[in-house]
XYZ file of N, CA and C in Angstrom:
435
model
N 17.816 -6.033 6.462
C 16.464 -5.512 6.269
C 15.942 -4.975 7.601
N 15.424 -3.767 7.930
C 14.804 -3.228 8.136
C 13.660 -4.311 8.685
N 13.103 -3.792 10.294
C 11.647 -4.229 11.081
C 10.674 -4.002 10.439
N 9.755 -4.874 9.773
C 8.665 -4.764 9.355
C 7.256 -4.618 10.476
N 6.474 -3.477 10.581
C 5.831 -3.378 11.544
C 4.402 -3.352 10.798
N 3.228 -3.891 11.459
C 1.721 -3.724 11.157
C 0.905 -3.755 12.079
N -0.230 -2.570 12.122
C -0.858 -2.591 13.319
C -2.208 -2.108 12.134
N -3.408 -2.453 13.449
C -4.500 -1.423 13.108
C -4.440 -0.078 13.486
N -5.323 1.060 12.798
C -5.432 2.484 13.556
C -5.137 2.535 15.090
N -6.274 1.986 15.634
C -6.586 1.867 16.998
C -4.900 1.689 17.681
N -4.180 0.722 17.256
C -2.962 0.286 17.420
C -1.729 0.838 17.525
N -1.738 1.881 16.570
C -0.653 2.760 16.226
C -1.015 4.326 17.204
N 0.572 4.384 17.625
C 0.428 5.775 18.541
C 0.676 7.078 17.128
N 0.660 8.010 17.739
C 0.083 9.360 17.035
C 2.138 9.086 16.087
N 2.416 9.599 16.587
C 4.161 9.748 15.797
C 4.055 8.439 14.591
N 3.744 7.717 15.010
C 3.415 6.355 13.024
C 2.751 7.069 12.580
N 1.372 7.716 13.153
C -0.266 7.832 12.179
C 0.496 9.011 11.204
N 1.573 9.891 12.446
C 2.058 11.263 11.470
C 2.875 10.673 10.183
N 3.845 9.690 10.845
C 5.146 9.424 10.439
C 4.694 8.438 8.534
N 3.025 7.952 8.814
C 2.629 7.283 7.790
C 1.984 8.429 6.576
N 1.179 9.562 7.626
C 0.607 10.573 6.800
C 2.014 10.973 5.885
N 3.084 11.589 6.605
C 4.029 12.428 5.789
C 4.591 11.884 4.789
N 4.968 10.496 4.697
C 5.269 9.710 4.045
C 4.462 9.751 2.322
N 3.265 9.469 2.913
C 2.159 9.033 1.741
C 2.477 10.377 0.876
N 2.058 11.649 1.617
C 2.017 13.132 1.225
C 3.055 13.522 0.504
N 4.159 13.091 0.635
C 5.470 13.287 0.302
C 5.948 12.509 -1.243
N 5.321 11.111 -1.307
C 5.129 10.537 -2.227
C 3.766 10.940 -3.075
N 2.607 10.522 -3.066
C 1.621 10.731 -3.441
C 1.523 12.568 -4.179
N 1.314 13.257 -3.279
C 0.898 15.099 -3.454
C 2.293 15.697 -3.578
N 2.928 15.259 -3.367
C 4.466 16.065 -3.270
C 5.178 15.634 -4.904
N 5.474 14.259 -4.542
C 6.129 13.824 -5.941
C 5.648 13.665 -6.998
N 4.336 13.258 -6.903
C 3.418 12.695 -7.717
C 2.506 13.727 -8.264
N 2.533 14.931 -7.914
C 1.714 16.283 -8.060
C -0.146 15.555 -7.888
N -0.435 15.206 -7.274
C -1.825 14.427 -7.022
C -2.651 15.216 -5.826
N -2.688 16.055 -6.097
C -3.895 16.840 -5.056
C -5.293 15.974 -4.751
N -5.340 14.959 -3.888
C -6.503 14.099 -3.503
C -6.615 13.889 -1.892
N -7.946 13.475 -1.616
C -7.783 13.227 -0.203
C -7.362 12.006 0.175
N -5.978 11.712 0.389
C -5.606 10.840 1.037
C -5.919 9.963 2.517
N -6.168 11.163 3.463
C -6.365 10.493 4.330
C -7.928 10.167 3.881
N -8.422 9.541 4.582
C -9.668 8.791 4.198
C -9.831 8.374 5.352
N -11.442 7.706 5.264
C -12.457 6.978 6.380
C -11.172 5.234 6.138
N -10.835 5.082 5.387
C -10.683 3.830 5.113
C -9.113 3.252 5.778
N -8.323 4.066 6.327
C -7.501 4.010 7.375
C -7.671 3.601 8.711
N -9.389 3.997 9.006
C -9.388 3.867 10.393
C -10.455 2.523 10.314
N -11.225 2.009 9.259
C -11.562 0.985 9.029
C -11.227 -0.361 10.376
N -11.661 -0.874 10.982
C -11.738 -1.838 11.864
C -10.737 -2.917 11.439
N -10.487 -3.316 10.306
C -9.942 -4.476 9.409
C -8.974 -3.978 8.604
N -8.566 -3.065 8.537
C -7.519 -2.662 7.823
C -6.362 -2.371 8.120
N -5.132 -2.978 7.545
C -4.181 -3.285 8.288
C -2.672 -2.088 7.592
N -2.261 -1.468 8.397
C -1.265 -0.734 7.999
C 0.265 -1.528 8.165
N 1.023 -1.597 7.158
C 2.065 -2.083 7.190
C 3.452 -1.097 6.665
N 4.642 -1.090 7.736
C 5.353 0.252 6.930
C 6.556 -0.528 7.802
N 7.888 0.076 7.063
C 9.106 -0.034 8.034
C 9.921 1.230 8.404
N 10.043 1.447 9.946
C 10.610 2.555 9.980
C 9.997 2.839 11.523
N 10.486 4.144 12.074
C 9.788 4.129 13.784
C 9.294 5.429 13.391
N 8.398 5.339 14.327
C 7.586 6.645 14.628
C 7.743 7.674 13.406
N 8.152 8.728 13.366
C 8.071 9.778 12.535
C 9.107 9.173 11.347
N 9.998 8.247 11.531
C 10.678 8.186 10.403
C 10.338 6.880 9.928
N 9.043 6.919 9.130
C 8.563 5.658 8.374
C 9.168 6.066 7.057
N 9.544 5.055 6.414
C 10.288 5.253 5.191
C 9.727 4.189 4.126
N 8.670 3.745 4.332
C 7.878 2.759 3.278
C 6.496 2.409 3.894
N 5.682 2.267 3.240
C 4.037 1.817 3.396
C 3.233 1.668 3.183
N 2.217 0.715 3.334
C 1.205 0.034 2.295
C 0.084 0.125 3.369
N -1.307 0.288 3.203
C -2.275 -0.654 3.822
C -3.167 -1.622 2.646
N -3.976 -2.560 3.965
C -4.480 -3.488 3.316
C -5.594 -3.531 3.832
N -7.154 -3.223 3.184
C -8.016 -3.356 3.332
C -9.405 -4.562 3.250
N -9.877 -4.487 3.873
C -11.212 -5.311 3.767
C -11.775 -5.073 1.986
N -11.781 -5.797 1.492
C -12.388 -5.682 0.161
C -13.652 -6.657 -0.511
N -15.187 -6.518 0.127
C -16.078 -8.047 0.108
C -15.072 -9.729 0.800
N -15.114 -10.599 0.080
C -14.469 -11.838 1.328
C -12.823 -11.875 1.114
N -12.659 -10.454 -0.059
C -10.894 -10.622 0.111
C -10.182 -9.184 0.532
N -9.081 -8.744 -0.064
C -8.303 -8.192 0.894
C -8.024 -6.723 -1.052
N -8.074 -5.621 -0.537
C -7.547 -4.848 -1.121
C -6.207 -4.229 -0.585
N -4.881 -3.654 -1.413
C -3.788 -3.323 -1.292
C -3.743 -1.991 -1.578
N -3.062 -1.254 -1.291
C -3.149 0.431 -1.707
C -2.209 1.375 -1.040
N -2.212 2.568 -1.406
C -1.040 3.361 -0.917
C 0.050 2.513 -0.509
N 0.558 2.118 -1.649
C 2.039 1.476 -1.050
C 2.949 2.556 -2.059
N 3.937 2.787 -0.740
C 5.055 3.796 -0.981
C 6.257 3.512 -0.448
N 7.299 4.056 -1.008
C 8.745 4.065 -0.122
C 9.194 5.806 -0.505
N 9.984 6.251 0.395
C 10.624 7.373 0.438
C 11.620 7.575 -0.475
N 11.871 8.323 -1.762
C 12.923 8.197 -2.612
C 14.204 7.737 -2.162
N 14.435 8.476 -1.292
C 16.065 8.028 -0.467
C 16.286 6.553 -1.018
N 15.232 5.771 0.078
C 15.186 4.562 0.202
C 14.888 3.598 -0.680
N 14.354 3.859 -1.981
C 13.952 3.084 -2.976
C 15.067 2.293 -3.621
N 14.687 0.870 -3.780
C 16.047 -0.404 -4.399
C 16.696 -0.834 -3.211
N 16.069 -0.948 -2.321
C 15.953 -1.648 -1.193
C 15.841 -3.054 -0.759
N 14.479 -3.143 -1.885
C 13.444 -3.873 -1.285
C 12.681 -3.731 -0.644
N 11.909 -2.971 0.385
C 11.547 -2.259 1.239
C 9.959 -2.601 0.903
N 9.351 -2.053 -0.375
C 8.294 -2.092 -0.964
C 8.116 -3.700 -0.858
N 9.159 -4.478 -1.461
C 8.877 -6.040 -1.504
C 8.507 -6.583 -0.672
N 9.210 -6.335 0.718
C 9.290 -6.665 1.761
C 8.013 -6.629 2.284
N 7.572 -5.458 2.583
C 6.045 -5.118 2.641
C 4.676 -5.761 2.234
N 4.908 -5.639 0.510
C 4.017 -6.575 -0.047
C 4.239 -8.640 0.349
N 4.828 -9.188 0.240
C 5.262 -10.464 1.402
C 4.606 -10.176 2.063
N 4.938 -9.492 2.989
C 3.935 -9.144 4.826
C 2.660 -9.111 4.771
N 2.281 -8.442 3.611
C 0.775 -8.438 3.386
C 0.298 -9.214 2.799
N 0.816 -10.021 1.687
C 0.215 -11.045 0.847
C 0.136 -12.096 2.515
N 1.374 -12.724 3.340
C 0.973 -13.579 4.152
C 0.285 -13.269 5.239
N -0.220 -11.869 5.636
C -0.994 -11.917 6.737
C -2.256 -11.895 5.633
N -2.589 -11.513 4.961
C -4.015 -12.018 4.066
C -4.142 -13.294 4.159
N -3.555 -14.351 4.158
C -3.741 -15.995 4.140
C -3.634 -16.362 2.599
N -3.181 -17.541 1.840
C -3.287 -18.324 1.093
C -4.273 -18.437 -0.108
N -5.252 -18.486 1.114
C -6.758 -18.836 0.206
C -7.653 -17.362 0.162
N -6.802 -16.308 0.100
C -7.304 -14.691 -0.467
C -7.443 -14.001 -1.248
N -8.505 -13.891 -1.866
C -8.541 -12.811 -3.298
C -7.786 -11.586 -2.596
N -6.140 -11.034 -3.836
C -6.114 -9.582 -3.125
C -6.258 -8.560 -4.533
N -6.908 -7.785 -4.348
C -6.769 -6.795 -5.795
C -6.164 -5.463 -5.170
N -5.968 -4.843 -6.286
C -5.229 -3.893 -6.024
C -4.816 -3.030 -7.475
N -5.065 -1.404 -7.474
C -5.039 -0.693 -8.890
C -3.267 -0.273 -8.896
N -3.037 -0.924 -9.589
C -0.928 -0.198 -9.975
C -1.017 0.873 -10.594
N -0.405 1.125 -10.275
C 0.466 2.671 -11.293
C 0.461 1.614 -12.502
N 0.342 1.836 -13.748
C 0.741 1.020 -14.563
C 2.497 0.730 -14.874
N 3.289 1.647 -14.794
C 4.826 1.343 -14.694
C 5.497 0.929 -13.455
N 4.222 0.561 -12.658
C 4.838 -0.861 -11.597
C 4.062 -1.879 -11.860
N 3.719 -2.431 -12.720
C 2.602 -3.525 -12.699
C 3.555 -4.474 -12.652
N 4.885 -4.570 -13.530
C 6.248 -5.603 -13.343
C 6.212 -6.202 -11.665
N 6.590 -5.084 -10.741
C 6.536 -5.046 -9.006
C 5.585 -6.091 -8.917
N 4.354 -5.885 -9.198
C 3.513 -6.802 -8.359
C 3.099 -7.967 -9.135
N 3.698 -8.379 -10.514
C 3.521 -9.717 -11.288
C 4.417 -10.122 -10.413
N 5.972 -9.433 -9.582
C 6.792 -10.555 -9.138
C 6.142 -10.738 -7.626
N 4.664 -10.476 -7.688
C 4.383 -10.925 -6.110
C 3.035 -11.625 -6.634
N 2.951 -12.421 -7.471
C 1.665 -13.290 -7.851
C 0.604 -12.515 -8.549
N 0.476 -11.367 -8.654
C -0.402 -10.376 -9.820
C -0.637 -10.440 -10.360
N -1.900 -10.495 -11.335
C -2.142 -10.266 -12.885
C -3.088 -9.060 -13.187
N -3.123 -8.516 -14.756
C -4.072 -7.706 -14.773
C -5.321 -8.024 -15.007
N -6.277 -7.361 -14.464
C -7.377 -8.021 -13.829
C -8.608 -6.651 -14.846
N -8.598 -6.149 -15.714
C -9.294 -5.312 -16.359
C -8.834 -4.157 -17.391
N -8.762 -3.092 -17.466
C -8.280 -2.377 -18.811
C -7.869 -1.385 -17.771
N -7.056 -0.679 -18.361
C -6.014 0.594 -18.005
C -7.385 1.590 -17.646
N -6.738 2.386 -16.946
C -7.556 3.459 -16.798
C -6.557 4.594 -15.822
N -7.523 5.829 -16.055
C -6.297 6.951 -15.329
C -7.593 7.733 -14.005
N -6.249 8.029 -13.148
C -6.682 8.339 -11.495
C -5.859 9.234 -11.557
N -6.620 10.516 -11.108
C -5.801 11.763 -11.308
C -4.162 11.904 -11.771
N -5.048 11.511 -12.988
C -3.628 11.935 -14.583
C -2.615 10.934 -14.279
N -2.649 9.593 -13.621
C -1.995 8.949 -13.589
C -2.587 7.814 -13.987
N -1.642 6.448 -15.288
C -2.244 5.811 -15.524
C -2.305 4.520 -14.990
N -3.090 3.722 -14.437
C -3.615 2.526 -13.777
C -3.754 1.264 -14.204
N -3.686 0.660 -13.629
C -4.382 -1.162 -14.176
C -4.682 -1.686 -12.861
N -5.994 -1.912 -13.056
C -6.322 -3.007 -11.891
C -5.632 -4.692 -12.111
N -5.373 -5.560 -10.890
C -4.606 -6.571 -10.950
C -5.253 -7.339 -9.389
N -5.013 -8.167 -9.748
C -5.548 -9.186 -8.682
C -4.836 -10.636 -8.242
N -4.663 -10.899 -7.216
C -3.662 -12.367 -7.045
C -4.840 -13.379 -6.294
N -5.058 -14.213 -7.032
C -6.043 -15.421 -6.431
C -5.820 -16.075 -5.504
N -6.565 -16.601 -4.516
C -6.241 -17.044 -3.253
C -5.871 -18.591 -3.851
N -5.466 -19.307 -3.087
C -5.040 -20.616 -3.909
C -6.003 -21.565 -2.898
């Protein structure tokens, strides 16, 4: 397995911030045909933690994890087709479920044909399906214990 790395914005030099943008873009707007603004205010967020494996320009998986009221939201998690059946994604989510702590509400909206992925990381669905640019969703949530 592959170095699992996580930093804040502030943290990360310019070749990750690219190496995370191209990534997302590539998955998200590229594969996914999803014309949205990805980058966002919510990247550079004080508390929000980027987690990906891979160096500088060649990040090949990645999630962040946000401040969400007293728990933790999950989002843009991706891997690079190449690389997918890895584990890579798993790996990731681990990293983030334990730097959240134990006792953390984490929610987080699935693609609905990964909702399987994140039941095997403590998940449940947490409200009714719904669709995000033409893609369909389920919110899900893992209780802090």
């Amino acid at each position: 397995m592959r170095e699992i790395r996580h930093g804040r914005f502030g943290e990360l030099d310019g070749a990750t911030v690219f190496g995370l943008a191209r990534l997302r873009q590539a998955v998200f707007v590229v594969e996914q045909e999803c014309a949205y603004p990805d980058l966002d205010d919510r990247d550079t967020e004080p508390e929000t933690v980027h987690f990906w494996i891979g160096e500088g320009l060649d990040v090949v998986a990645c999630l962040r994890m946000l401040r969400d009221g007293e728990g933790r939201r999950i989002g843009r998690v991706c891997c690079a087709e190449a690389e997918r059946g890895q584990g890579l994604s798993g790996a990731l989510m681990a990293a983030a479920v334990e730097e959240a702590g134990a006792g953390t509400d984490i929610v987080l909206d699935a693609q609905t044909y990964a909702a399987g992925f994140y039941r095997r990381h403590g998940f449940v669905e947490h409200g009714e399906e719904f669709l995000e640019d033409g893609i369909p969703h389920v919110p899900m949530l893992r209780r802090g214990r």
